[in-house]
Each structure stands twice: as C-alpha cells, then as structure tokens.
Amino acid sequence: MFKALDPQDINITPFKVYKQFTVTNTDSGSGVYGFKAVSASAHGWTESTGVKTTFDSASFYQMPSWLMINHMYYRDTINPYNNFGQNDNRQYRELHSSASIVAVSKDLYGERIKPRSIELTDDSTSTTLTIVDDGHGNLYDNSSAAYSASFASFSTSSFSNSETGSFVGNAFYEHGLLVFTNTGSRYNGIGTGTGTDGYSLKYKAQVTINEYEYVCIVGEREFNATMNITMTHGRSGSLNISGSDTWRSLPPGDALYKSGSYSTKYEPATEFTNHYTHSKWSPYVTQVGLYNDFNELLAVGQLSSPMKNDPEISLGIVVRFDG
C-alpha cells in the first residue's frame, strides 16, 4: 500500500554542527603540519636542493610555500577578484619575507574552521604563548591582558596604527590555514617547534547537516486493509520425507519423525478470519517506509508504540532524520 507525498509536506532544514579537535605537533601523520615559508628567488630552484620540512606523510618547501600564500592571500589584498579568503576591512594582512604556517587537513576541519574557536599554545620560546583568533581572520597574542589590549587598540583603529601590537598573523578558515606573519623574536617560530618546544592547537570543525522531515498523512478510511496472511483461513500444510537425510529438510526436533510443518505449495486464502471483518476492527501502524520513484526503500520510521488507524480520523505521522 503506497501513497505519494505532497511536496508541501516535505521540509529540508540545513543546520551547522561543530566538533572540537585538539591536535599537537606530533599529529603530523594525521594531517596537521607546521612549517616555515621563506621568500627567495625561484631562479635555478630545484626540488632536490630546495629547503623543506619533511613529515612522515608529506614535505613542504619553504620558497614555494611562501609564493603560494603570497599569491593566494597577500599580493592582491586590494583586488578581491584575484584574492582568496575574506575581503573586508576587518582582517589585517601583511606578509614579510618569512612566515610560519600551520596547515590542517581538510578531513579534520570539514567545511571550515569555526571562527573564534582557534586557540594555539606554543612553547617554541622561553615563554608559553597563547594565540587566538578574533572571528574575522586575525590571530593575536592572548597570553596576557596587556597583549590582548594591545591588539584591541590596533583593531579598533581599523589597523591604521603604525604599531601592530600583538597581531601575529591570519586564519583562513575555509582552507584550514594559520599563517603567522609577525617576524618579531617573540613570534618567529610559532608552529614549527618539536618535542617540548612544540605546540597544541584547539579548534572546532564545521559541517552542515540537513534535517529531513516528511509529514505522512493517512486520510480517513485510508490504509484500513491488511495484507497480513495471518488474517486468513486455510494456511496449514504437511510434508513427509523418507530416507536418512531428513535432518537437512526438517526443523530441529522433527527429523526423528520424518514429518514437519513445511508446506510444499502455497494455497491462496479465499476469506478472512471472523474478527477481521468486524465493524470495529482497525489495523495498527508500527512503521512507515519512504520509497523513491523506483520503489526502492530509502528509510524506515519506527513508531515508539503501535498506533491505531481509526477509519474516522486522519493521522499525521512525522518521519524525521538527519543526513
């Protein structure tokens, strides 16, 4: 028994979900890499002589990495057509001759890193640094109230002050990249240390999930019949088997008597049992199946308890799931 759904009874609602990750410099094999990017001439550069940082699963060359971030994010900051990342005056960008990069694998951040969720703790210097993002793609030193206030002063001036304060770089959320551009001695090695001089990065990955809602309407006197064979007469049968291999054909316990309850043929019933034809009889709904146009079962909604399908009342059953 099938019924087509009214398009107005179908509702798809997207919503964003987040999962927090905490990774360290020892997780490079899982897709988190910290390395240097240095400007240099490309003339005569070769892969064999290029300076690189090597991990178990990848290698990153300093000069090509610098050219990449310069081309994608910094060279054309005033020309949004040729620029990646956000293009508004809430993000400050300035790239010097060297930078540090922490790259997070796409598998570990989904659609993007959630803004205002980044916290990187770095031990590459004698002082432990705490770097956070402001939600607009700016990374700043939040190790103390003084450093935080310094960045606040810089950002409220629309980044027009000559002193950049505790600004340390940029977060490009959609690409899973943290670029540390401040070349001061306090920030020069962020994200590139190892062992006790390493770092810990905490952030939230963002993914969009759809909630599917189907309102299945059972009108009055709809689906009040049954196809359950247990409601019919004449379903008995017998089977006699001779020989020594009866156990292959009979249920456990019946092989000794060489007879069982299996029927050798199906005889369609001609009438229902008496209680089914009673005027007060109604079937109960326990499950709702959703099918596509090719009659393929896609989803099954299980009711918490059987629901009587009263012929005098319309039912509305909501099937809801995430996908």
PDB file of C-alpha atoms in Angstrom:
ATOM      1  CA  MET A   1       0.000   0.000   0.000  1.00  0.00           C
ATOM      2  CA  PHE A   2       1.615   3.224  -1.191  1.00  0.00           C
ATOM      3  CA  LYS A   3       0.743   6.901  -1.233  1.00  0.00           C
ATOM      4  CA  ALA A   4       2.553   9.797  -2.877  1.00  0.00           C
ATOM      5  CA  LEU A   5       3.768  12.583  -0.616  1.00  0.00           C
ATOM      6  CA  ASP A   6       2.604  16.143  -1.156  1.00  0.00           C
ATOM      7  CA  PRO A   7       5.674  18.335  -1.827  1.00  0.00           C
ATOM      8  CA  GLN A   8       4.335  20.760   0.782  1.00  0.00           C
ATOM      9  CA  ASP A   9       4.687  18.004   3.372  1.00  0.00           C
ATOM     10  CA  ILE A  10       8.439  17.736   2.779  1.00  0.00           C
ATOM     11  CA  ASN A  11      10.759  20.049   4.657  1.00  0.00           C
ATOM     12  CA  ILE A  12      14.568  20.068   4.458  1.00  0.00           C
ATOM     13  CA  THR A  13      16.339  22.261   7.002  1.00  0.00           C
ATOM     14  CA  PRO A  14      20.137  22.705   6.948  1.00  0.00           C
ATOM     15  CA  PHE A  15      21.957  23.385  10.196  1.00  0.00           C
ATOM     16  CA  LYS A  16      25.582  23.655  11.185  1.00  0.00           C
ATOM     17  CA  VAL A  17      27.267  21.344  13.659  1.00  0.00           C
ATOM     18  CA  TYR A  18      30.677  21.633  15.247  1.00  0.00           C
ATOM     19  CA  LYS A  19      33.222  19.253  16.678  1.00  0.00           C
ATOM     20  CA  GLN A  20      36.179  20.334  18.757  1.00  0.00           C
ATOM     21  CA  PHE A  21      39.627  18.978  17.972  1.00  0.00           C
ATOM     22  CA  THR A  22      42.837  19.255  19.935  1.00  0.00           C
ATOM     23  CA  VAL A  23      45.992  18.385  17.994  1.00  0.00           C
ATOM     24  CA  THR A  24      49.704  18.800  18.604  1.00  0.00           C
ATOM     25  CA  ASN A  25      52.883  18.955  16.559  1.00  0.00           C
ATOM     26  CA  THR A  26      53.154  15.162  16.980  1.00  0.00           C
ATOM     27  CA  ASP A  27      49.945  14.670  14.961  1.00  0.00           C
ATOM     28  CA  SER A  28      51.553  15.457  11.601  1.00  0.00           C
ATOM     29  CA  GLY A  29      50.836  11.923  10.435  1.00  0.00           C
ATOM     30  CA  SER A  30      47.132  12.617  10.939  1.00  0.00           C
ATOM     31  CA  GLY A  31      47.116  15.730   8.779  1.00  0.00           C
ATOM     32  CA  VAL A  32      48.368  18.691  10.871  1.00  0.00           C
ATOM     33  CA  TYR A  33      51.619  20.263   9.701  1.00  0.00           C
ATOM     34  CA  GLY A  34      53.716  23.169  10.972  1.00  0.00           C
ATOM     35  CA  PHE A  35      56.442  24.534   8.690  1.00  0.00           C
ATOM     36  CA  LYS A  36      58.295  27.663   7.556  1.00  0.00           C
ATOM     37  CA  ALA A  37      57.687  29.715   4.414  1.00  0.00           C
ATOM     38  CA  VAL A  38      60.570  31.891   3.204  1.00  0.00           C
ATOM     39  CA  SER A  39      60.799  34.275   0.261  1.00  0.00           C
ATOM     40  CA  ALA A  40      63.636  33.591  -2.180  1.00  0.00           C
ATOM     41  CA  SER A  41      64.405  33.745  -5.852  1.00  0.00           C
ATOM     42  CA  ALA A  42      62.892  30.999  -7.939  1.00  0.00           C
ATOM     43  CA  HIS A  43      65.750  31.206 -10.440  1.00  0.00           C
ATOM     44  CA  GLY A  44      67.599  27.921 -10.507  1.00  0.00           C
ATOM     45  CA  TRP A  45      65.400  26.408  -7.830  1.00  0.00           C
ATOM     46  CA  THR A  46      65.164  22.626  -7.920  1.00  0.00           C
ATOM     47  CA  GLU A  47      63.283  20.134  -5.834  1.00  0.00           C
ATOM     48  CA  SER A  48      66.461  18.359  -4.838  1.00  0.00           C
ATOM     49  CA  THR A  49      68.145  21.489  -3.462  1.00  0.00           C
ATOM     50  CA  GLY A  50      65.101  23.308  -2.088  1.00  0.00           C
ATOM     51  CA  VAL A  51      64.895  23.756   1.676  1.00  0.00           C
ATOM     52  CA  LYS A  52      61.968  21.804   3.055  1.00  0.00           C
ATOM     53  CA  THR A  53      60.298  20.488   6.187  1.00  0.00           C
ATOM     54  CA  THR A  54      59.613  16.761   5.989  1.00  0.00           C
ATOM     55  CA  PHE A  55      56.994  14.748   7.837  1.00  0.00           C
ATOM     56  CA  ASP A  56      56.094  11.081   7.627  1.00  0.00           C
ATOM     57  CA  SER A  57      53.362  11.727   5.056  1.00  0.00           C
ATOM     58  CA  ALA A  58      54.341  14.999   3.358  1.00  0.00           C
ATOM     59  CA  SER A  59      57.083  17.534   2.662  1.00  0.00           C
ATOM     60  CA  PHE A  60      56.732  21.327   2.444  1.00  0.00           C
ATOM     61  CA  TYR A  61      59.269  23.501   0.627  1.00  0.00           C
ATOM     62  CA  GLN A  62      59.932  26.925   2.118  1.00  0.00           C
ATOM     63  CA  MET A  63      60.137  29.044  -1.034  1.00  0.00           C
ATOM     64  CA  PRO A  64      57.130  27.550  -2.937  1.00  0.00           C
ATOM     65  CA  SER A  65      55.067  27.737   0.261  1.00  0.00           C
ATOM     66  CA  TRP A  66      55.808  31.454   0.585  1.00  0.00           C
ATOM     67  CA  LEU A  67      54.912  32.061  -3.055  1.00  0.00           C
ATOM     68  CA  MET A  68      51.663  30.153  -2.577  1.00  0.00           C
ATOM     69  CA  ILE A  69      50.394  32.139   0.407  1.00  0.00           C
ATOM     70  CA  ASN A  70      51.577  35.402  -1.133  1.00  0.00           C
ATOM     71  CA  HIS A  71      49.703  34.681  -4.358  1.00  0.00           C
ATOM     72  CA  MET A  72      46.519  33.427  -2.696  1.00  0.00           C
ATOM     73  CA  TYR A  73      46.136  35.805   0.226  1.00  0.00           C
ATOM     74  CA  TYR A  74      48.544  38.745   0.361  1.00  0.00           C
ATOM     75  CA  ARG A  75      49.719  40.017  -3.012  1.00  0.00           C
ATOM     76  CA  ASP A  76      46.316  41.274  -4.169  1.00  0.00           C
ATOM     77  CA  THR A  77      44.648  42.283  -0.922  1.00  0.00           C
ATOM     78  CA  ILE A  78      43.199  45.375  -2.630  1.00  0.00           C
ATOM     79  CA  ASN A  79      41.957  43.340  -5.595  1.00  0.00           C
ATOM     80  CA  PRO A  80      39.276  40.890  -4.372  1.00  0.00           C
ATOM     81  CA  TYR A  81      38.920  39.371  -7.854  1.00  0.00           C
ATOM     82  CA  ASN A  82      42.381  37.805  -7.586  1.00  0.00           C
ATOM     83  CA  ASN A  83      42.317  37.175  -3.865  1.00  0.00           C
ATOM     84  CA  PHE A  84      41.222  34.217  -1.751  1.00  0.00           C
ATOM     85  CA  GLY A  85      39.707  34.349   1.706  1.00  0.00           C
ATOM     86  CA  GLN A  86      37.508  37.113   3.050  1.00  0.00           C
ATOM     87  CA  ASN A  87      37.882  40.611   1.622  1.00  0.00           C
ATOM     88  CA  ASP A  88      36.735  43.112   4.198  1.00  0.00           C
ATOM     89  CA  ASN A  89      38.404  45.718   6.346  1.00  0.00           C
ATOM     90  CA  ARG A  90      38.047  43.605   9.478  1.00  0.00           C
ATOM     91  CA  GLN A  91      41.060  41.466   8.545  1.00  0.00           C
ATOM     92  CA  TYR A  92      44.568  42.874   8.523  1.00  0.00           C
ATOM     93  CA  ARG A  93      47.093  41.307   6.160  1.00  0.00           C
ATOM     94  CA  GLU A  94      50.794  41.923   5.860  1.00  0.00           C
ATOM     95  CA  LEU A  95      53.348  39.375   4.680  1.00  0.00           C
ATOM     96  CA  HIS A  96      57.082  39.784   5.271  1.00  0.00           C
ATOM     97  CA  SER A  97      59.946  37.767   3.833  1.00  0.00           C
ATOM     98  CA  SER A  98      59.212  34.817   6.091  1.00  0.00           C
ATOM     99  CA  ALA A  99      56.246  33.282   7.863  1.00  0.00           C
ATOM    100  CA  SER A 100      55.214  30.189   9.778  1.00  0.00           C
ATOM    101  CA  ILE A 101      52.286  28.050   8.665  1.00  0.00           C
ATOM    102  CA  VAL A 102      50.146  25.504  10.477  1.00  0.00           C
ATOM    103  CA  ALA A 103      48.055  23.579   7.953  1.00  0.00           C
ATOM    104  CA  VAL A 104      45.116  21.407   8.978  1.00  0.00           C
ATOM    105  CA  SER A 105      43.961  18.618   6.665  1.00  0.00           C
ATOM    106  CA  LYS A 106      40.542  19.002   5.041  1.00  0.00           C
ATOM    107  CA  ASP A 107      39.437  15.797   6.760  1.00  0.00           C
ATOM    108  CA  LEU A 108      39.964  17.469  10.126  1.00  0.00           C
ATOM    109  CA  TYR A 109      38.031  20.708   9.619  1.00  0.00           C
ATOM    110  CA  GLY A 110      35.161  19.821   7.264  1.00  0.00           C
ATOM    111  CA  GLU A 111      33.765  22.903   5.520  1.00  0.00           C
ATOM    112  CA  ARG A 112      35.863  25.320   7.522  1.00  0.00           C
ATOM    113  CA  ILE A 113      37.313  26.050  10.938  1.00  0.00           C
ATOM    114  CA  LYS A 114      34.709  27.784  13.035  1.00  0.00           C
ATOM    115  CA  PRO A 115      35.610  31.452  13.550  1.00  0.00           C
ATOM    116  CA  ARG A 116      36.538  32.407  17.116  1.00  0.00           C
ATOM    117  CA  SER A 117      37.345  28.799  18.043  1.00  0.00           C
ATOM    118  CA  ILE A 118      41.116  28.765  17.498  1.00  0.00           C
ATOM    119  CA  GLU A 119      43.492  28.548  20.421  1.00  0.00           C
ATOM    120  CA  LEU A 120      47.122  27.666  19.802  1.00  0.00           C
ATOM    121  CA  THR A 121      49.522  27.170  22.702  1.00  0.00           C
ATOM    122  CA  ASP A 122      53.148  27.418  21.592  1.00  0.00           C
ATOM    123  CA  ASP A 123      56.315  26.572  23.548  1.00  0.00           C
ATOM    124  CA  SER A 124      58.904  27.467  20.907  1.00  0.00           C
ATOM    125  CA  THR A 125      60.250  30.321  23.063  1.00  0.00           C
ATOM    126  CA  SER A 126      61.117  30.597  26.736  1.00  0.00           C
ATOM    127  CA  THR A 127      57.600  31.903  27.352  1.00  0.00           C
ATOM    128  CA  THR A 128      54.491  29.886  26.544  1.00  0.00           C
ATOM    129  CA  LEU A 129      52.341  31.791  24.044  1.00  0.00           C
ATOM    130  CA  THR A 130      48.587  31.582  23.675  1.00  0.00           C
ATOM    131  CA  ILE A 131      47.356  32.621  20.233  1.00  0.00           C
ATOM    132  CA  VAL A 132      43.642  33.042  19.468  1.00  0.00           C
ATOM    133  CA  ASP A 133      41.548  34.367  16.585  1.00  0.00           C
ATOM    134  CA  ASP A 134      39.124  37.297  16.706  1.00  0.00           C
ATOM    135  CA  GLY A 135      36.487  35.709  14.450  1.00  0.00           C
ATOM    136  CA  HIS A 136      37.484  37.864  11.453  1.00  0.00           C
ATOM    137  CA  GLY A 137      40.620  36.015  10.425  1.00  0.00           C
ATOM    138  CA  ASN A 138      43.116  37.831  12.652  1.00  0.00           C
ATOM    139  CA  LEU A 139      45.402  35.934  15.028  1.00  0.00           C
ATOM    140  CA  TYR A 140      46.718  37.721  18.092  1.00  0.00           C
ATOM    141  CA  ASP A 141      48.655  37.081  21.273  1.00  0.00           C
ATOM    142  CA  ASN A 142      46.290  36.462  24.171  1.00  0.00           C
ATOM    143  CA  SER A 143      48.933  35.365  26.669  1.00  0.00           C
ATOM    144  CA  SER A 144      48.099  38.253  28.998  1.00  0.00           C
ATOM    145  CA  ALA A 145      45.617  41.096  29.370  1.00  0.00           C
ATOM    146  CA  ALA A 146      48.245  43.554  28.146  1.00  0.00           C
ATOM    147  CA  TYR A 147      48.773  41.704  24.866  1.00  0.00           C
ATOM    148  CA  SER A 148      45.031  41.323  24.348  1.00  0.00           C
ATOM    149  CA  ALA A 149      44.500  45.048  24.961  1.00  0.00           C
ATOM    150  CA  SER A 150      47.289  45.852  22.512  1.00  0.00           C
ATOM    151  CA  PHE A 151      45.518  44.001  19.710  1.00  0.00           C
ATOM    152  CA  ALA A 152      42.174  45.551  20.658  1.00  0.00           C
ATOM    153  CA  SER A 153      43.701  49.002  20.277  1.00  0.00           C
ATOM    154  CA  PHE A 154      45.172  48.068  16.898  1.00  0.00           C
ATOM    155  CA  SER A 155      41.913  46.613  15.545  1.00  0.00           C
ATOM    156  CA  THR A 156      39.692  49.475  16.743  1.00  0.00           C
ATOM    157  CA  SER A 157      41.906  51.893  14.825  1.00  0.00           C
ATOM    158  CA  SER A 158      40.954  49.993  11.625  1.00  0.00           C
ATOM    159  CA  PHE A 159      44.557  48.728  11.600  1.00  0.00           C
ATOM    160  CA  SER A 160      45.855  52.211  10.827  1.00  0.00           C
ATOM    161  CA  ASN A 161      48.326  52.431  13.721  1.00  0.00           C
ATOM    162  CA  SER A 162      51.961  52.053  12.794  1.00  0.00           C
ATOM    163  CA  GLU A 163      52.371  49.605  15.678  1.00  0.00           C
ATOM    164  CA  THR A 164      50.625  46.300  15.012  1.00  0.00           C
ATOM    165  CA  GLY A 165      50.552  45.427  18.699  1.00  0.00           C
ATOM    166  CA  SER A 166      50.152  41.738  19.428  1.00  0.00           C
ATOM    167  CA  PHE A 167      48.825  40.886  15.961  1.00  0.00           C
ATOM    168  CA  VAL A 168      50.653  37.733  14.834  1.00  0.00           C
ATOM    169  CA  GLY A 169      49.006  36.596  11.584  1.00  0.00           C
ATOM    170  CA  ASN A 170      45.897  35.357   9.836  1.00  0.00           C
ATOM    171  CA  ALA A 171      43.493  32.451   9.928  1.00  0.00           C
ATOM    172  CA  PHE A 172      41.963  31.358   6.637  1.00  0.00           C
ATOM    173  CA  TYR A 173      39.069  29.337   7.955  1.00  0.00           C
ATOM    174  CA  GLU A 174      37.845  27.817   4.676  1.00  0.00           C
ATOM    175  CA  HIS A 175      41.297  26.444   3.865  1.00  0.00           C
ATOM    176  CA  GLY A 176      42.350  25.290   7.335  1.00  0.00           C
ATOM    177  CA  LEU A 177      45.438  27.516   7.313  1.00  0.00           C
ATOM    178  CA  LEU A 178      47.018  29.523  10.113  1.00  0.00           C
ATOM    179  CA  VAL A 179      49.689  31.904   8.797  1.00  0.00           C
ATOM    180  CA  PHE A 180      51.926  33.636  11.339  1.00  0.00           C
ATOM    181  CA  THR A 181      53.406  36.708   9.673  1.00  0.00           C
ATOM    182  CA  ASN A 182      54.811  38.617  12.658  1.00  0.00           C
ATOM    183  CA  THR A 183      58.600  38.228  12.378  1.00  0.00           C
ATOM    184  CA  GLY A 184      59.406  39.546  15.857  1.00  0.00           C
ATOM    185  CA  SER A 185      61.566  37.333  18.035  1.00  0.00           C
ATOM    186  CA  ARG A 186      58.601  36.511  20.250  1.00  0.00           C
ATOM    187  CA  TYR A 187      56.598  35.051  17.356  1.00  0.00           C
ATOM    188  CA  ASN A 188      59.161  33.998  14.759  1.00  0.00           C
ATOM    189  CA  GLY A 189      58.990  30.247  15.378  1.00  0.00           C
ATOM    190  CA  ILE A 190      55.305  29.728  16.145  1.00  0.00           C
ATOM    191  CA  GLY A 191      54.032  26.354  14.997  1.00  0.00           C
ATOM    192  CA  THR A 192      57.394  24.971  13.893  1.00  0.00           C
ATOM    193  CA  GLY A 193      58.846  23.607  17.131  1.00  0.00           C
ATOM    194  CA  THR A 194      59.079  19.949  18.069  1.00  0.00           C
ATOM    195  CA  GLY A 195      59.146  17.950  21.275  1.00  0.00           C
ATOM    196  CA  THR A 196      58.920  20.151  24.366  1.00  0.00           C
ATOM    197  CA  ASP A 197      59.177  23.188  22.064  1.00  0.00           C
ATOM    198  CA  GLY A 198      56.102  22.156  20.109  1.00  0.00           C
ATOM    199  CA  TYR A 199      52.546  23.434  20.055  1.00  0.00           C
ATOM    200  CA  SER A 200      48.977  22.414  20.801  1.00  0.00           C
ATOM    201  CA  LEU A 201      46.104  23.585  18.608  1.00  0.00           C
ATOM    202  CA  LYS A 202      42.469  23.584  19.645  1.00  0.00           C
ATOM    203  CA  TYR A 203      39.687  24.476  17.202  1.00  0.00           C
ATOM    204  CA  LYS A 204      36.199  23.497  16.077  1.00  0.00           C
ATOM    205  CA  ALA A 205      35.431  21.922  12.707  1.00  0.00           C
ATOM    206  CA  GLN A 206      32.223  22.962  10.958  1.00  0.00           C
ATOM    207  CA  VAL A 207      29.933  20.747   8.860  1.00  0.00           C
ATOM    208  CA  THR A 208      26.433  21.400   7.503  1.00  0.00           C
ATOM    209  CA  ILE A 209      23.881  18.639   8.075  1.00  0.00           C
ATOM    210  CA  ASN A 210      20.357  18.532   6.650  1.00  0.00           C
ATOM    211  CA  GLU A 211      17.338  17.626   8.740  1.00  0.00           C
ATOM    212  CA  TYR A 212      14.750  15.855   6.580  1.00  0.00           C
ATOM    213  CA  GLU A 213      11.144  15.973   7.703  1.00  0.00           C
ATOM    214  CA  TYR A 214       8.338  14.114   5.931  1.00  0.00           C
ATOM    215  CA  VAL A 215       4.762  14.523   7.119  1.00  0.00           C
ATOM    216  CA  CYS A 216       2.920  11.350   6.086  1.00  0.00           C
ATOM    217  CA  ILE A 217      -0.829  11.956   6.052  1.00  0.00           C
ATOM    218  CA  VAL A 218      -3.151   8.962   6.413  1.00  0.00           C
ATOM    219  CA  GLY A 219      -6.618  10.173   5.482  1.00  0.00           C
ATOM    220  CA  GLU A 220      -9.927   8.854   6.757  1.00  0.00           C
ATOM    221  CA  ARG A 221     -10.528   5.242   5.694  1.00  0.00           C
ATOM    222  CA  GLU A 222      -7.075   5.014   4.112  1.00  0.00           C
ATOM    223  CA  PHE A 223      -4.832   2.002   4.765  1.00  0.00           C
ATOM    224  CA  ASN A 224      -7.603   0.239   6.687  1.00  0.00           C
ATOM    225  CA  ALA A 225      -6.995  -3.091   4.974  1.00  0.00           C
ATOM    226  CA  THR A 226      -4.300  -5.630   5.686  1.00  0.00           C
ATOM    227  CA  MET A 227      -2.121  -7.922   3.612  1.00  0.00           C
ATOM    228  CA  ASN A 228      -1.017  -9.971   6.605  1.00  0.00           C
ATOM    229  CA  ILE A 229      -1.528 -13.665   5.797  1.00  0.00           C
ATOM    230  CA  THR A 230      -2.195 -14.454   9.443  1.00  0.00           C
ATOM    231  CA  MET A 231      -5.647 -12.877   9.000  1.00  0.00           C
ATOM    232  CA  THR A 232      -6.774 -15.588   6.548  1.00  0.00           C
ATOM    233  CA  HIS A 233      -8.059 -19.176   6.731  1.00  0.00           C
ATOM    234  CA  GLY A 234      -6.509 -22.295   5.216  1.00  0.00           C
ATOM    235  CA  ARG A 235      -2.818 -21.889   5.816  1.00  0.00           C
ATOM    236  CA  SER A 236      -1.991 -25.407   7.086  1.00  0.00           C
ATOM    237  CA  GLY A 237       0.124 -27.951   5.212  1.00  0.00           C
ATOM    238  CA  SER A 238       2.301 -31.016   5.709  1.00  0.00           C
ATOM    239  CA  LEU A 239       5.379 -32.645   4.279  1.00  0.00           C
ATOM    240  CA  ASN A 240       6.509 -36.302   4.548  1.00  0.00           C
ATOM    241  CA  ILE A 241      10.102 -37.250   3.768  1.00  0.00           C
ATOM    242  CA  SER A 242      11.744 -40.684   3.697  1.00  0.00           C
ATOM    243  CA  GLY A 243      15.417 -41.552   3.810  1.00  0.00           C
ATOM    244  CA  SER A 244      18.369 -40.947   6.087  1.00  0.00           C
ATOM    245  CA  ASP A 245      18.916 -37.226   5.381  1.00  0.00           C
ATOM    246  CA  THR A 246      15.678 -35.898   6.844  1.00  0.00           C
ATOM    247  CA  TRP A 247      17.586 -33.519   9.083  1.00  0.00           C
ATOM    248  CA  ARG A 248      18.541 -31.492   6.008  1.00  0.00           C
ATOM    249  CA  SER A 249      14.905 -30.669   5.198  1.00  0.00           C
ATOM    250  CA  LEU A 250      13.120 -30.539   8.536  1.00  0.00           C
ATOM    251  CA  PRO A 251      13.211 -28.228  11.534  1.00  0.00           C
ATOM    252  CA  PRO A 252      15.248 -29.340  14.551  1.00  0.00           C
ATOM    253  CA  GLY A 253      13.362 -31.991  16.532  1.00  0.00           C
ATOM    254  CA  ASP A 254      11.175 -33.145  13.618  1.00  0.00           C
ATOM    255  CA  ALA A 255      13.785 -35.275  11.819  1.00  0.00           C
ATOM    256  CA  LEU A 256      13.147 -38.228  14.134  1.00  0.00           C
ATOM    257  CA  TYR A 257       9.513 -38.438  12.997  1.00  0.00           C
ATOM    258  CA  LYS A 258      10.289 -37.675   9.357  1.00  0.00           C
ATOM    259  CA  SER A 259       7.489 -35.155   9.168  1.00  0.00           C
ATOM    260  CA  GLY A 260       7.265 -31.438   9.733  1.00  0.00           C
ATOM    261  CA  SER A 261       5.236 -28.284   9.338  1.00  0.00           C
ATOM    262  CA  TYR A 262       6.640 -27.194   5.988  1.00  0.00           C
ATOM    263  CA  SER A 263       4.146 -26.878   3.144  1.00  0.00           C
ATOM    264  CA  THR A 264       5.078 -27.950  -0.373  1.00  0.00           C
ATOM    265  CA  LYS A 265       2.835 -25.361  -2.002  1.00  0.00           C
ATOM    266  CA  TYR A 266       1.011 -22.108  -1.342  1.00  0.00           C
ATOM    267  CA  GLU A 267      -2.769 -22.072  -1.490  1.00  0.00           C
ATOM    268  CA  PRO A 268      -4.246 -18.551  -1.661  1.00  0.00           C
ATOM    269  CA  ALA A 269      -6.829 -17.922   1.023  1.00  0.00           C
ATOM    270  CA  THR A 270     -10.406 -17.232  -0.013  1.00  0.00           C
ATOM    271  CA  GLU A 271     -11.648 -15.499   3.122  1.00  0.00           C
ATOM    272  CA  PHE A 272     -10.515 -13.628   6.228  1.00  0.00           C
ATOM    273  CA  THR A 273     -10.967 -14.708   9.788  1.00  0.00           C
ATOM    274  CA  ASN A 274     -14.103 -13.509  11.552  1.00  0.00           C
ATOM    275  CA  HIS A 275     -12.550 -10.898  13.818  1.00  0.00           C
ATOM    276  CA  TYR A 276     -11.020  -9.096  10.824  1.00  0.00           C
ATOM    277  CA  THR A 277     -14.443  -8.473   9.271  1.00  0.00           C
ATOM    278  CA  HIS A 278     -15.828  -6.973  12.471  1.00  0.00           C
ATOM    279  CA  SER A 279     -17.023  -3.361  12.052  1.00  0.00           C
ATOM    280  CA  LYS A 280     -14.845  -2.148  14.935  1.00  0.00           C
ATOM    281  CA  TRP A 281     -11.657  -3.739  13.642  1.00  0.00           C
ATOM    282  CA  SER A 282      -8.786  -1.425  12.632  1.00  0.00           C
ATOM    283  CA  PRO A 283      -5.128  -2.139  11.887  1.00  0.00           C
ATOM    284  CA  TYR A 284      -2.302  -0.617  13.914  1.00  0.00           C
ATOM    285  CA  VAL A 285       0.564   1.370  12.423  1.00  0.00           C
ATOM    286  CA  THR A 286       4.030   0.383  13.638  1.00  0.00           C
ATOM    287  CA  GLN A 287       6.328   1.536  10.820  1.00  0.00           C
ATOM    288  CA  VAL A 288       6.367   3.998   7.931  1.00  0.00           C
ATOM    289  CA  GLY A 289       8.590   3.390   4.906  1.00  0.00           C
ATOM    290  CA  LEU A 290       9.797   6.071   2.498  1.00  0.00           C
ATOM    291  CA  TYR A 291      10.366   4.994  -1.109  1.00  0.00           C
ATOM    292  CA  ASN A 292      11.803   6.718  -4.155  1.00  0.00           C
ATOM    293  CA  ASP A 293      10.277   6.765  -7.647  1.00  0.00           C
ATOM    294  CA  PHE A 294      11.813   3.342  -8.353  1.00  0.00           C
ATOM    295  CA  ASN A 295      10.055   1.712  -5.387  1.00  0.00           C
ATOM    296  CA  GLU A 296      13.344   1.421  -3.518  1.00  0.00           C
ATOM    297  CA  LEU A 297      13.070   1.637   0.252  1.00  0.00           C
ATOM    298  CA  LEU A 298      15.154   4.571   1.495  1.00  0.00           C
ATOM    299  CA  ALA A 299      14.199   4.997   5.137  1.00  0.00           C
ATOM    300  CA  VAL A 300      12.009   3.390   7.781  1.00  0.00           C
ATOM    301  CA  GLY A 301      10.358   5.313  10.592  1.00  0.00           C
ATOM    302  CA  GLN A 302       9.640   3.231  13.687  1.00  0.00           C
ATOM    303  CA  LEU A 303       6.828   4.425  15.950  1.00  0.00           C
ATOM    304  CA  SER A 304       7.544   4.320  19.675  1.00  0.00           C
ATOM    305  CA  SER A 305       4.311   2.350  20.153  1.00  0.00           C
ATOM    306  CA  PRO A 306       1.678   0.934  17.764  1.00  0.00           C
ATOM    307  CA  MET A 307      -0.929   3.493  16.710  1.00  0.00           C
ATOM    308  CA  LYS A 308      -4.485   2.505  15.840  1.00  0.00           C
ATOM    309  CA  ASN A 309      -5.562   3.646  12.389  1.00  0.00           C
ATOM    310  CA  ASP A 310      -9.122   4.666  13.175  1.00  0.00           C
ATOM    311  CA  PRO A 311     -11.123   4.905   9.917  1.00  0.00           C
ATOM    312  CA  GLU A 312     -12.923   8.021  11.186  1.00  0.00           C
ATOM    313  CA  ILE A 313      -9.768  10.007  11.966  1.00  0.00           C
ATOM    314  CA  SER A 314      -6.916  11.315   9.805  1.00  0.00           C
ATOM    315  CA  LEU A 315      -3.403  10.610  11.019  1.00  0.00           C
ATOM    316  CA  GLY A 316      -0.302  12.710  10.542  1.00  0.00           C
ATOM    317  CA  ILE A 317       2.943  10.811  11.094  1.00  0.00           C
ATOM    318  CA  VAL A 318       6.170  12.819  11.024  1.00  0.00           C
ATOM    319  CA  VAL A 319       9.293  10.981   9.866  1.00  0.00           C
ATOM    320  CA  ARG A 320      12.386  12.998  10.725  1.00  0.00           C
ATOM    321  CA  PHE A 321      16.071  12.168  10.324  1.00  0.00           C
ATOM    322  CA  ASP A 322      19.410  13.847   9.720  1.00  0.00           C
ATOM    323  CA  GLY A 323      21.595  13.183   6.745  1.00  0.00           C
TER     324      GLY A 323
END
